[in-house]
Coordinates of C-alpha atoms in Angstrom, one line a residue:
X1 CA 33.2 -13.7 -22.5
X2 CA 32.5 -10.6 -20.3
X3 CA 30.1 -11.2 -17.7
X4 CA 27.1 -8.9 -17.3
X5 CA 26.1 -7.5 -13.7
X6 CA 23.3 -5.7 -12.5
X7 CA 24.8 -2.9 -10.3
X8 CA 23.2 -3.9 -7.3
X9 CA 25.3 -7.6 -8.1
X10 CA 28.4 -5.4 -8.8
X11 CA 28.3 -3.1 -6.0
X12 CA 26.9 -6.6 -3.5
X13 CA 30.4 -8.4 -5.0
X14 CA 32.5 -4.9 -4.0
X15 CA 36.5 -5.7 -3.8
X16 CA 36.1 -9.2 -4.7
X17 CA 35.4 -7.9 -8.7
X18 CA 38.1 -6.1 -8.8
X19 CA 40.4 -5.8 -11.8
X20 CA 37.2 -8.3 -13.4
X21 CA 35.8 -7.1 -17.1
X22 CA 32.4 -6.6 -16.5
X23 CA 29.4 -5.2 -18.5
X24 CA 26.7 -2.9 -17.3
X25 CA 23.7 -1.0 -18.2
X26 CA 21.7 1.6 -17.2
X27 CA 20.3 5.1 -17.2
X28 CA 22.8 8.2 -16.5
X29 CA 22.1 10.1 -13.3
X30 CA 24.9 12.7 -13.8
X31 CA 28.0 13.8 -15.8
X32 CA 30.8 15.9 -14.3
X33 CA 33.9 16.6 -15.4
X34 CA 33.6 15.5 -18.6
X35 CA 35.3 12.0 -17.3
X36 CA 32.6 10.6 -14.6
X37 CA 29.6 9.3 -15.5
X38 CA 26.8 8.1 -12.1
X39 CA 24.9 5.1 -13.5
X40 CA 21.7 3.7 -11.9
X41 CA 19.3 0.4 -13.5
X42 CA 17.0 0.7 -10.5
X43 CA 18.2 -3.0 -9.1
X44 CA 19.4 -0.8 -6.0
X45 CA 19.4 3.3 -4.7
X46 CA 22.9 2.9 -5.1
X47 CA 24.8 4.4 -8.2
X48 CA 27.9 3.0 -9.7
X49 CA 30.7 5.2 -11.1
X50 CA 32.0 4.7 -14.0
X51 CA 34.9 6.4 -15.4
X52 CA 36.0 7.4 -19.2
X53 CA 38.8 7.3 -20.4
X54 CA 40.5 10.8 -22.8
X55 CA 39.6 8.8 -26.1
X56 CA 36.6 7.7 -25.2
X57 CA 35.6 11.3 -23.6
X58 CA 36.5 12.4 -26.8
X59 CA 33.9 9.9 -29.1
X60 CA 31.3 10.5 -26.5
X61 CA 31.3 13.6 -24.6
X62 CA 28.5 15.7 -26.9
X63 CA 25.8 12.5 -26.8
X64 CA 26.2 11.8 -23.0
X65 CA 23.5 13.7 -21.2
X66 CA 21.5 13.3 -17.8
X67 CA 18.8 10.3 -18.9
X68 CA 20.9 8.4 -21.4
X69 CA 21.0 5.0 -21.7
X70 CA 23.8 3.2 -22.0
X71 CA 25.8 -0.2 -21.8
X72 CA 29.5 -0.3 -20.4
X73 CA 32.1 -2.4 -20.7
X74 CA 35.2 -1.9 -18.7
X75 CA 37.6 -3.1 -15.7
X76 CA 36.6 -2.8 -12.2
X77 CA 39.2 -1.1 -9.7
X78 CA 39.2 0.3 -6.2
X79 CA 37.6 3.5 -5.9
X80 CA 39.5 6.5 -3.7
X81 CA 36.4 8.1 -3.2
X82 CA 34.3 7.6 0.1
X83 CA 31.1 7.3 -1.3
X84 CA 32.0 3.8 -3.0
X85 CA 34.6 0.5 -2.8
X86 CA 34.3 0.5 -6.6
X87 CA 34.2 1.9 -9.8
X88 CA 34.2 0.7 -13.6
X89 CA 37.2 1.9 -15.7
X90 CA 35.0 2.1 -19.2
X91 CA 37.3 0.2 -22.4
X92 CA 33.9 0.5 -24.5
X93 CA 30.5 2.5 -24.4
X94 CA 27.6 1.7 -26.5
X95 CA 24.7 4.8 -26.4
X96 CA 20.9 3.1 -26.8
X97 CA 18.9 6.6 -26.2
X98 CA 19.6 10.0 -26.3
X99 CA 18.4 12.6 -24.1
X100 CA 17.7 16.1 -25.8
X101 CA 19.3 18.9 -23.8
X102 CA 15.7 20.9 -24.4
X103 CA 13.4 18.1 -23.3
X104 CA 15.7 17.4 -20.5
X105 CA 15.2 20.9 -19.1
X106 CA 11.4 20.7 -18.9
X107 CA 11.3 16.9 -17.4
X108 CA 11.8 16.2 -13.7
X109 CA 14.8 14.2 -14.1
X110 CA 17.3 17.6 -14.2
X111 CA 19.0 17.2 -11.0
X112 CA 17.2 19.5 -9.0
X113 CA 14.7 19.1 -5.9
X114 CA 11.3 18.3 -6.5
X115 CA 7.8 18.6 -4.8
X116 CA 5.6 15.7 -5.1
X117 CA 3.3 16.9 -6.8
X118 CA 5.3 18.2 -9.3
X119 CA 7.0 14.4 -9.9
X120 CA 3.1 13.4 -10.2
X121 CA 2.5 15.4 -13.4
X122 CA 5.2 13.3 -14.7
X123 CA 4.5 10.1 -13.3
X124 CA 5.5 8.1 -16.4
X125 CA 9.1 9.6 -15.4
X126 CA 9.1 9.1 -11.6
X127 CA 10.2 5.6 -11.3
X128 CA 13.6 7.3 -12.3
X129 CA 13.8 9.1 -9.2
X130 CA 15.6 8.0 -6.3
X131 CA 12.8 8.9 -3.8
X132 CA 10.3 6.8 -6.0
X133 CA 12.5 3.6 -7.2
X134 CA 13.0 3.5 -3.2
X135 CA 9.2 3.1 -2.8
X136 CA 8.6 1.0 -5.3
X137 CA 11.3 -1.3 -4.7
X138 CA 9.4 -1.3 -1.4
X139 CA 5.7 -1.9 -2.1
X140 CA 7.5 -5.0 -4.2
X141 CA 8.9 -6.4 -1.5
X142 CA 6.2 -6.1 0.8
X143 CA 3.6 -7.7 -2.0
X144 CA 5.8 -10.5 -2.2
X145 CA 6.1 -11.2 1.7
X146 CA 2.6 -11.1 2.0
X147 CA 2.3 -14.4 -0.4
X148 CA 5.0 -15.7 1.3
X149 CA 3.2 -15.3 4.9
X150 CA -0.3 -16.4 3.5
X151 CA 1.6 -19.2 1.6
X152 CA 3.8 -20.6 4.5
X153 CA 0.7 -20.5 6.9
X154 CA -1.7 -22.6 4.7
X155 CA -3.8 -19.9 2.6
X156 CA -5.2 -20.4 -0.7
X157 CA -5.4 -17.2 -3.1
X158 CA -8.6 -17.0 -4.7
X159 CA -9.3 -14.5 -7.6
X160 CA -12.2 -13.0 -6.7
X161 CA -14.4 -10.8 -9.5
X162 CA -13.2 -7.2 -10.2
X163 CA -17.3 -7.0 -11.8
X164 CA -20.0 -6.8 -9.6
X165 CA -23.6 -6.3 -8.8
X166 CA -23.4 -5.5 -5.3
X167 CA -22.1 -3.6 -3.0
X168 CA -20.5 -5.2 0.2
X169 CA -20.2 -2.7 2.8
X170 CA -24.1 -1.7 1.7
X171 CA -22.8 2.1 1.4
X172 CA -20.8 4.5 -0.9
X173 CA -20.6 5.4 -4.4
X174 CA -19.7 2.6 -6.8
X175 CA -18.2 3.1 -10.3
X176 CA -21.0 2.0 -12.6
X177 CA -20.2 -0.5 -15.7
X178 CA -22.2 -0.5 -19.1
X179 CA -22.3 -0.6 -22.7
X180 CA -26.0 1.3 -22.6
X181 CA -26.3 5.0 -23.5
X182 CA -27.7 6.4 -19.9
X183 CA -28.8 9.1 -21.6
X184 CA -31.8 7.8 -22.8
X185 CA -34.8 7.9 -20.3
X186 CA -35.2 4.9 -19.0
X187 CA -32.3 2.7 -19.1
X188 CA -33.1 -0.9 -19.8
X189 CA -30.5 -3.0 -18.2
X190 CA -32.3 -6.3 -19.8
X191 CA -30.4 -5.1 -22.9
X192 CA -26.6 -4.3 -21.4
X193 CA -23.8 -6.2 -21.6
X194 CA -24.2 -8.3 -18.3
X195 CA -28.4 -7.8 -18.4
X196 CA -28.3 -6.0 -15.3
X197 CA -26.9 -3.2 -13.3
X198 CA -22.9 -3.6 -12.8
X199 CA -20.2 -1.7 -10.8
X200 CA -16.5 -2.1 -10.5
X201 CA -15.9 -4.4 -7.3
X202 CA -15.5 -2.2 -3.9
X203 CA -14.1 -5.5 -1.8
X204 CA -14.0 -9.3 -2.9
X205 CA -14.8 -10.5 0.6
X206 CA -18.6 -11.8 0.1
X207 CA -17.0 -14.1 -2.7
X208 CA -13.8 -14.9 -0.7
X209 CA -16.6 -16.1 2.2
X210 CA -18.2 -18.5 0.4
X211 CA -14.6 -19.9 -0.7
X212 CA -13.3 -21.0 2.7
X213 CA -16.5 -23.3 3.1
X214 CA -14.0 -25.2 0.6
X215 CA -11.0 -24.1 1.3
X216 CA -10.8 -23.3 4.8
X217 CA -8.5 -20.6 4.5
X218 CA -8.1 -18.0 1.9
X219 CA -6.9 -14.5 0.4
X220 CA -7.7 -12.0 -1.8
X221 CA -5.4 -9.4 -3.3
X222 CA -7.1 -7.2 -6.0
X223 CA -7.9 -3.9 -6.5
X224 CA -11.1 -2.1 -6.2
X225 CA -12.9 0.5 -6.7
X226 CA -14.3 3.6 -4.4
X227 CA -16.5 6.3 -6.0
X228 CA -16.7 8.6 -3.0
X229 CA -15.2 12.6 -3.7
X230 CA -12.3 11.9 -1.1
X231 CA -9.8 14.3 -1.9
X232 CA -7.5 13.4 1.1
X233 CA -4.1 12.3 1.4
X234 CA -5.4 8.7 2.6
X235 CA -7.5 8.0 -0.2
X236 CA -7.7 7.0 -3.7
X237 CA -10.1 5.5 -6.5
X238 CA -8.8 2.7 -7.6
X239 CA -6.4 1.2 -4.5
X240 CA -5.4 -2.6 -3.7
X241 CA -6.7 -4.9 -0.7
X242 CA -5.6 -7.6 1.1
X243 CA -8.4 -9.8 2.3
X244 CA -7.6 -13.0 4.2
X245 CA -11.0 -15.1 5.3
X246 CA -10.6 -18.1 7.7
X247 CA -12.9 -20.6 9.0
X248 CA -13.9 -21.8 12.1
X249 CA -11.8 -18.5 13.5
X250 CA -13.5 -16.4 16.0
X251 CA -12.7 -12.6 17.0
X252 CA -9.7 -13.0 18.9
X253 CA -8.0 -15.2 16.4
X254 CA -8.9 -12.6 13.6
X255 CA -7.1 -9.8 15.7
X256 CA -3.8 -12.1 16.9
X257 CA -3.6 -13.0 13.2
X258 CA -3.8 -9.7 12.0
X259 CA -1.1 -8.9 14.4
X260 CA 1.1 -11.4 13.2
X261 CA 0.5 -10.5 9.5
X262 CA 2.0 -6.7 9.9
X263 CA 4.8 -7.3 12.5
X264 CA 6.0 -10.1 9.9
X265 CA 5.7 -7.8 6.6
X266 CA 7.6 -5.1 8.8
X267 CA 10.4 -7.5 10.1
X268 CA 10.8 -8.9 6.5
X269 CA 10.9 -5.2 4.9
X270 CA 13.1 -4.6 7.9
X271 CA 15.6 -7.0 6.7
X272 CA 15.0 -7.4 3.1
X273 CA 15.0 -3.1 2.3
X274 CA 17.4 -1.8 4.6
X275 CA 19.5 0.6 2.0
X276 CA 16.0 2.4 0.4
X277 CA 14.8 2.4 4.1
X278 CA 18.1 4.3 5.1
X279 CA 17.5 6.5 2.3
X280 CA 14.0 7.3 2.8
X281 CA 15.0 7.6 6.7
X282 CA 17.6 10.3 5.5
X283 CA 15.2 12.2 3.6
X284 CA 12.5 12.8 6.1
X285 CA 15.3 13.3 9.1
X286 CA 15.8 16.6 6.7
X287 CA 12.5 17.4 5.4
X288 CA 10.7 17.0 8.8
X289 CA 12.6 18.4 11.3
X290 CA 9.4 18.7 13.6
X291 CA 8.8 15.3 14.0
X292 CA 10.2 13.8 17.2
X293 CA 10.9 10.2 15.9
X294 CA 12.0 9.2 12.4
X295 CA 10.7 6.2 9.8
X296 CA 13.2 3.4 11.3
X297 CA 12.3 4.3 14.9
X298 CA 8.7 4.6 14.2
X299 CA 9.0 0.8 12.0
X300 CA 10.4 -1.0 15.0
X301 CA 7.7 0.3 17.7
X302 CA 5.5 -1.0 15.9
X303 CA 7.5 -4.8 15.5
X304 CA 8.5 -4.8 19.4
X305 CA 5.5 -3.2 20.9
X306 CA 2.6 -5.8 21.5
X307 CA -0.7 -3.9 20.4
X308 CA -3.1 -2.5 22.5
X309 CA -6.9 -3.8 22.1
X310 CA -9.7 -2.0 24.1
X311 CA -13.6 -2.5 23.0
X312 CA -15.0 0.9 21.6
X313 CA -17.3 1.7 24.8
X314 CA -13.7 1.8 26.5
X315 CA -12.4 4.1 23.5
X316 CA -15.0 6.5 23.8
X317 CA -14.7 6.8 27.8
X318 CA -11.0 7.5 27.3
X319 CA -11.8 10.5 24.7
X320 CA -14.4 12.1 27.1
X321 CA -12.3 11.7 30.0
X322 CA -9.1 13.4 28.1
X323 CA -11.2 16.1 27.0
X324 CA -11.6 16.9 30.3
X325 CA -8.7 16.4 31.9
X326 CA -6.4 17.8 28.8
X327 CA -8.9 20.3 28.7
X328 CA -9.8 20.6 25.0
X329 CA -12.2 19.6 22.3
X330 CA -12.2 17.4 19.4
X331 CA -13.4 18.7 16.1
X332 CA -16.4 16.0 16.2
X333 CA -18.0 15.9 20.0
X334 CA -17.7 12.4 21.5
X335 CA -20.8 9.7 21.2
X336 CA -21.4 6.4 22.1
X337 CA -22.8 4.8 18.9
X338 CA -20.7 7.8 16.8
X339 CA -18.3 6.8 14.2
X340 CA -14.8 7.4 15.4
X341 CA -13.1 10.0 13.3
X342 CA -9.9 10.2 12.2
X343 CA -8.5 12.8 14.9
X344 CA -9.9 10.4 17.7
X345 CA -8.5 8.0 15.9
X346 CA -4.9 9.1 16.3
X347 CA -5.1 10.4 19.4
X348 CA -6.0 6.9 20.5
X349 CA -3.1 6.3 19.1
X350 CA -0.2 9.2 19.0
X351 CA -1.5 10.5 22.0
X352 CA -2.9 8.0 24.8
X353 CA -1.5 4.7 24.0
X354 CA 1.5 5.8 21.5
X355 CA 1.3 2.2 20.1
X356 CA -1.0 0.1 17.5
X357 CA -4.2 0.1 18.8
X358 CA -7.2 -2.7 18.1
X359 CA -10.6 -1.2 18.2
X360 CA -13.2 -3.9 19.0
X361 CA -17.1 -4.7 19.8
X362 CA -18.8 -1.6 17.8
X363 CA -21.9 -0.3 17.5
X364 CA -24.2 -2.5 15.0
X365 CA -25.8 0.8 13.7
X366 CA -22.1 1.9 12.0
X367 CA -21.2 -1.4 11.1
X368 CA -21.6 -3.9 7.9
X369 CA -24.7 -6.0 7.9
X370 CA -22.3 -9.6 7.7
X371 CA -20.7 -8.8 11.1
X372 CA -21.7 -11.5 14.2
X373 CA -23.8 -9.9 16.5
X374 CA -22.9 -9.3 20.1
X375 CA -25.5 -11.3 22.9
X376 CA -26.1 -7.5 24.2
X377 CA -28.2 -6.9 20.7
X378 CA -26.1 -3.3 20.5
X379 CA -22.7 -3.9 19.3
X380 CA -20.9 -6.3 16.7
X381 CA -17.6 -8.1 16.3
X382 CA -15.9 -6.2 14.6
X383 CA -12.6 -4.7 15.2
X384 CA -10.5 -1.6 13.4
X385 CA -6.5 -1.7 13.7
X386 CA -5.1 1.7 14.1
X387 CA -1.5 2.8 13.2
X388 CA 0.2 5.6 14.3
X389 CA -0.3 8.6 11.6
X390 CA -2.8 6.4 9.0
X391 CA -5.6 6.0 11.4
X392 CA -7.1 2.6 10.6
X393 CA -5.1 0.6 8.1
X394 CA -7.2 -3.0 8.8
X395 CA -10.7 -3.7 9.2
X396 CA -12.3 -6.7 10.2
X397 CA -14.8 -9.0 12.0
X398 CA -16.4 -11.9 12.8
X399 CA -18.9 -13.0 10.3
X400 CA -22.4 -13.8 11.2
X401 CA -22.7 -17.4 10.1
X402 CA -26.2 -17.8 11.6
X403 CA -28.9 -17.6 8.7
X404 CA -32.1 -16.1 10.2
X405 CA -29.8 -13.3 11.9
X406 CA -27.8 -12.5 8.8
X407 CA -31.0 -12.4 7.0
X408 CA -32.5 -9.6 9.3
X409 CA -29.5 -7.9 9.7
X410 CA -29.6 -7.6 5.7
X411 CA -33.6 -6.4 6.2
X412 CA -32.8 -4.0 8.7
X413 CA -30.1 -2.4 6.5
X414 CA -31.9 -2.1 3.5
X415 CA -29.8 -4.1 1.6
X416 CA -31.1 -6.4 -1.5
X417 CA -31.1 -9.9 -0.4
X418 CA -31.8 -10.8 -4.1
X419 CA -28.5 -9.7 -4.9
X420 CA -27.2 -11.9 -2.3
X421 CA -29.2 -15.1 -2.8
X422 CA -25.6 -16.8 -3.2
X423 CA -24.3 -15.4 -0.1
X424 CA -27.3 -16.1 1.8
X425 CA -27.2 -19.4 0.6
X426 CA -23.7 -20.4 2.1
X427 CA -25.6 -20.1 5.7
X428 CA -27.8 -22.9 5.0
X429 CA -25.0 -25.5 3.5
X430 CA -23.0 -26.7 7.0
X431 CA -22.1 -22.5 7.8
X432 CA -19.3 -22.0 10.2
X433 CA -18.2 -19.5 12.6
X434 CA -15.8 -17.2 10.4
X435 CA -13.9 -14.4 10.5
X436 CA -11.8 -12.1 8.3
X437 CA -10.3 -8.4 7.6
X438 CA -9.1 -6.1 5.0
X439 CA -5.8 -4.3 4.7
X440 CA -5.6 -1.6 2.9
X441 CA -2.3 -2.2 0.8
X442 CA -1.2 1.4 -0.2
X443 CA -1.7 2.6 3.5
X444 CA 0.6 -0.1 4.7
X445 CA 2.9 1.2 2.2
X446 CA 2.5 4.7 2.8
X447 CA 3.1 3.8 6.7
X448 CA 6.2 2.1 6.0
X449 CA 7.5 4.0 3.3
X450 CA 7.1 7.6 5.5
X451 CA 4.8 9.0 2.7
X452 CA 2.4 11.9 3.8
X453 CA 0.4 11.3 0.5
X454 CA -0.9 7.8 -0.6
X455 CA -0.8 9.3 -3.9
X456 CA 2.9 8.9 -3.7
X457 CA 3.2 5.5 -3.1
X458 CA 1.0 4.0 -5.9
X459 CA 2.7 3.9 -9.5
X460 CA -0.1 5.8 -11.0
X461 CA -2.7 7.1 -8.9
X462 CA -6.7 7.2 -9.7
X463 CA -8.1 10.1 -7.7
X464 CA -11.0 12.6 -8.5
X465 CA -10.6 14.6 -11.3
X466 CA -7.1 12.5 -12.4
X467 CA -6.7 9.5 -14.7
X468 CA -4.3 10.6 -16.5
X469 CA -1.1 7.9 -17.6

């Protein structure tokens, strides 16, 4: 019986397969000579060569085009080419799809460079690019490690709901859900689906609070939802979070854990996604010539170097002092109680530090109305963890867990405290000092994938004016 290989198992195996009948399928990446086919299943960036024989060049040589999908059987020998130990000598070829010469001309998979954007209007045909199997491969790899690490340090996932009725971070547009025609003048919710106002779920955190009163420690990892008319490269509609919440945890613990949690996701994708990492490495060392340090260099600062933490009152001292001395201006003047924008952002980080910088101790006027209180009545304890070119990638805090406080805080910002009865609630049944975050998945991805576009690294992106796929 012939034994069936992946090509990532065939090409892992290398010498040791050699003169072995093997089958493999896959998808044709290119044809030359009439005589060498490159074969790719996505297990791996790497292709395997296969080689046809006169008679079967002969049967075949009019349906074999760029895209087809195939099965081979044949021997495996040493290659004499440098680009691989080993090739398949094909005995038998069985053709599943054809690719139409036409169609193939107007799809992205001709073998020609690319922009982005133009592999985007064809994003049902972009996993089939090396550039994009690379990233996803990726983004898999780093989903999985992040079980692993919440998993192998005593976490619980909790599903939290993707439907809500209010809004966490009390700010920003919310996709709406209803059955109700909202053209007629008024709108009585009593009568919708739910019987009240719903929205698509901008964070699962509230929920993933009142778990850990259980629990102890707990994740979320979901998507949500984002309404706001962001047409950057760093944002998207519909994107996925990572949410750990942890009891009896205070500030400092929230920051050395999230620490932890990225140097390990980088070390494991490190180790676990060397070859697409080469790759991708390859690709911008040719495409950004400019930049001074490349995607591998740029991975392992960030795993070696310990991260910087200053309170924000530091922060902004450091950005009006610069200003001065480096004699320029930012875009958006410098002011205590300001939020920080993304150019002071990275030059907190590119700049000044040139490391991972924690942001902590905010103003309470900028911040969430669940985030402890400082004893000075002015600033909360919260902290935001900047990367080098994504600005912040986490954002968290301590939790107030004190009842009469979170219940002002919650009058003061004009939130509805009828919404959050529940949440109130878990302040008066044994509450806790707390704290938590929220990682922004795609930006992590983006960061270690190199991408200048988050649209890039998400299979199909949600974004204004786009839904299509």
């Amino acid at each position: 019986m012939v034994k069936k290989y992946s090509i990532k198992e065939l090409l892992d195996e290398g010498i040791t397969v050699v003169n072995k009948k093997v089958l493999v399928k896959g998808w044709i990446r290119s044809f030359r000579s009439s005589i060498f086919i490159v074969l790719n299943d996505g297990s791996t960036i790497k292709n395997l060569q296969v080689v046809l024989s006169q008679e079967l060049k002969k049967k075949n040589h009019k349906k074999i085009t760029i895209g087809t999908s195939i099965q081979v059987i044949g021997t495996v020998t040493e290659s004499i080419g440098k680009k691989q130990c080993i090739e398949l000598h094909a005995s038998d070829i069985n053709v599943y799809g054809f690719v139409d010469s036409s169609v193939l001309q107007q799809s992205i998979l001709q073998p020609k460079k690319h922009s982005f954007k133009k592999l985007r209007e064809q994003a049902h045909l972009r996993f089939r690019t090396n550039i994009f199997s690379c990233i996803m491969r990726i983004r898999h790899h780093i989903a999985f490690c992040i079980h692993q690490y919440f998993h192998e340090h005593g976490f619980f996932y909790v599903h939290t709901p993707i439907i809500t009725t209010s809004n966490c971070e009390g700010s920003g547009k919310m996709f709406q859900i209803t059955t109700m025609d909202l053209k007629k003048n008024p709108v009585d919710y009593t009568k919708d689906f739910f019987q009240c106002k719903t929205y698509l779920s901008v964070s699962g955190q509230l929920e993933a609070e009142t778990a850990i009163f259980g629990l102890g420690k707990v994740y979320t990892f979901g998507p949500v939802f984002r309404a706001e008319n962001s047409n950057t490269s760093r944002h998207l509609s519909e994107f996925w979070m990572i949410e750990p919440e942890i009891a009896f945890y205070d500030l400092e613990e929230n920051i050395n854990l999230a620490e932890d949690f990225l140097k390990f996701i980088i070390k494991y994708i490190l180790d676990k996604n060397m070859e697409d990492l080469s790759f991708l490495n390859e690709h911008f060392k040719k495409y950004k010539k400019n930049e001074t340090e490349h995607l591998l260099e740029r991975l392992n600062i960030v795993l070696k170097s310990p991260f910087k933490r200053i309170s924000y009152t530091e922060a902004v001292k450091i950005l009006i002092k610069e200003e001065k001395k480096q004699n320029m201006k930012f875009f958006h003047p410098i002011v205590w109680g300001m939020d920080l924008q993304s150019e002071h952002e990275q030059y907190l980080v590119n700049k000044y530090f040139k490391i991972p910088v924690v942001v902590f101790d905010y103003p309470s006027s900028i911040k969430a109305f669940y985030m402890r209180i400082n004893n000075d009545g002015k600033t909360v304890r919260a902290m935001d963890l900047l990367f080098p070119d994504i600005g912040e990638i986490i954002g968290g805090s301590q939790r107030e867990e004190r009842y009469e406080i979170l219940l002002q805080r919650i009058k003061d910002t004009n939130t509805d405290k009828n919404k959050l009865w529940w949440y109130l609630d878990t302040r008066r049944f044994g509450s806790v000092p707390h704290s938590g975050f929220g990682l922004g998945f795609d930006r992590l991805v983006q960061f270690i994938t190199g991408m200048n576009n988050i649209r890039d690294v998400i299979p199909f992106p949600r974004t204004p004016n786009h839904a299509e796929f």
